Coordinates of C-alpha atoms in Angstrom, one line a residue:
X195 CA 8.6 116.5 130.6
X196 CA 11.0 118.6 128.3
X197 CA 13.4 118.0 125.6
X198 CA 16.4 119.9 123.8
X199 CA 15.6 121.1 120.1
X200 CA 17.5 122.8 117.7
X201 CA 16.6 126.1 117.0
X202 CA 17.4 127.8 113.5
X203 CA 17.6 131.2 113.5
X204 CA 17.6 133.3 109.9
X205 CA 18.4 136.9 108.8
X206 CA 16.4 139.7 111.1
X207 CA 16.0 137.2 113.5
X208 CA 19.8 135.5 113.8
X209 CA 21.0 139.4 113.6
X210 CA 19.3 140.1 117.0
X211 CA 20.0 137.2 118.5
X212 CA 23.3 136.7 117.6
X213 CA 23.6 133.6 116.9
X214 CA 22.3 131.2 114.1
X215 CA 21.8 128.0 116.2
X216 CA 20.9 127.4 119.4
X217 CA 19.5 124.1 121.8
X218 CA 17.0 125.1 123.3
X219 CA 15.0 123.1 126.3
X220 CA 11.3 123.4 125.9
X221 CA 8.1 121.5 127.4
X222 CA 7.4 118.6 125.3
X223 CA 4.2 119.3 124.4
X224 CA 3.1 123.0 124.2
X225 CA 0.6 125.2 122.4
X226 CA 2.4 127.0 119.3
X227 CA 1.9 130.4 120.4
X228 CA 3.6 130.0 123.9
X229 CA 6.0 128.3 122.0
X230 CA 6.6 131.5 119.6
X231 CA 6.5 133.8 123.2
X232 CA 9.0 131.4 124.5
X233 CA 11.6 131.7 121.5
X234 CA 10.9 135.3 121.3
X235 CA 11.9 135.9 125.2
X236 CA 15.1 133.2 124.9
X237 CA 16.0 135.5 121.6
X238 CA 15.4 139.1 122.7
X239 CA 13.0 138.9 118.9
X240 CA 10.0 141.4 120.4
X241 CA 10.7 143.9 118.2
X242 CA 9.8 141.7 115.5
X243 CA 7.2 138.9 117.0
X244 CA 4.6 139.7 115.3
X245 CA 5.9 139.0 111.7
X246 CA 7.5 136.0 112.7
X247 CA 6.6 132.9 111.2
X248 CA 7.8 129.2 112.6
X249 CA 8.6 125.8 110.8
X250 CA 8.8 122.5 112.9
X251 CA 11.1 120.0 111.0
X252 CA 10.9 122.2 107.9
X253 CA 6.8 122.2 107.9
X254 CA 5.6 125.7 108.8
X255 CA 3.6 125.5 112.0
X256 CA 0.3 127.6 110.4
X257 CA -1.7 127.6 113.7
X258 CA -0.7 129.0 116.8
X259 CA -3.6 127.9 118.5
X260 CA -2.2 124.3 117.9
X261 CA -0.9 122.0 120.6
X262 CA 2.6 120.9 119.5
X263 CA 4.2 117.5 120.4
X264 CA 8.3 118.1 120.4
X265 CA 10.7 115.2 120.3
X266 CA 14.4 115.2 121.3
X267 CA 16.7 116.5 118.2
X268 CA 13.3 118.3 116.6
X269 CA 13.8 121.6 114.2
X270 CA 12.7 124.9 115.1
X271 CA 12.9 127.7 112.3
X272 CA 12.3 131.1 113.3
X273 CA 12.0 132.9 109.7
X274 CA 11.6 136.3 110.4
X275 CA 9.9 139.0 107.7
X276 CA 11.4 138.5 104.4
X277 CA 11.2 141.3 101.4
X278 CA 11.3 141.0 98.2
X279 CA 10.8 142.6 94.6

């Protein structure tokens, strides 16, 4: 089964994508990391996948290794590398 969530997209990773928001349909339940490989395909984000870090419903998803249960409507962040001083 698969459902429709809402994708955020933030500064690197909106700027490649280009776009901000998306829906995107996904399995319903899925490890993290073919999650991350799945957003990173849909978003053209290779150049920066490995400094990418994703929130579920604004809790960030620490464990790729982790099997994922995804409800219709859910949130997807995709924060890309942020700098700082």
């Amino acid at each position: 089964m698969s459902v429709d969530v809402h994708v955020l997209l933030f500064a690197k990773c909106r700027e490649l994508a280009k776009t901000s928001t998306a829906t995107f349909n996904v399995p319903s339940e899925i490890v993290a990391s073919e999650l991350l490989q799945k957003l990173v395909e849909k978003f053209d984000l290779t150049s920066i996948r490995d400094n990418i870090i994703l929130a579920l419903n604004e809790v960030y998803i620490e464990n790729l290794n982790d099997r994922i249960v995804l409800k219709k409507g859910d949130e997807i962040a995709i924060i890309p590398p942020i700098s700082g001083g």
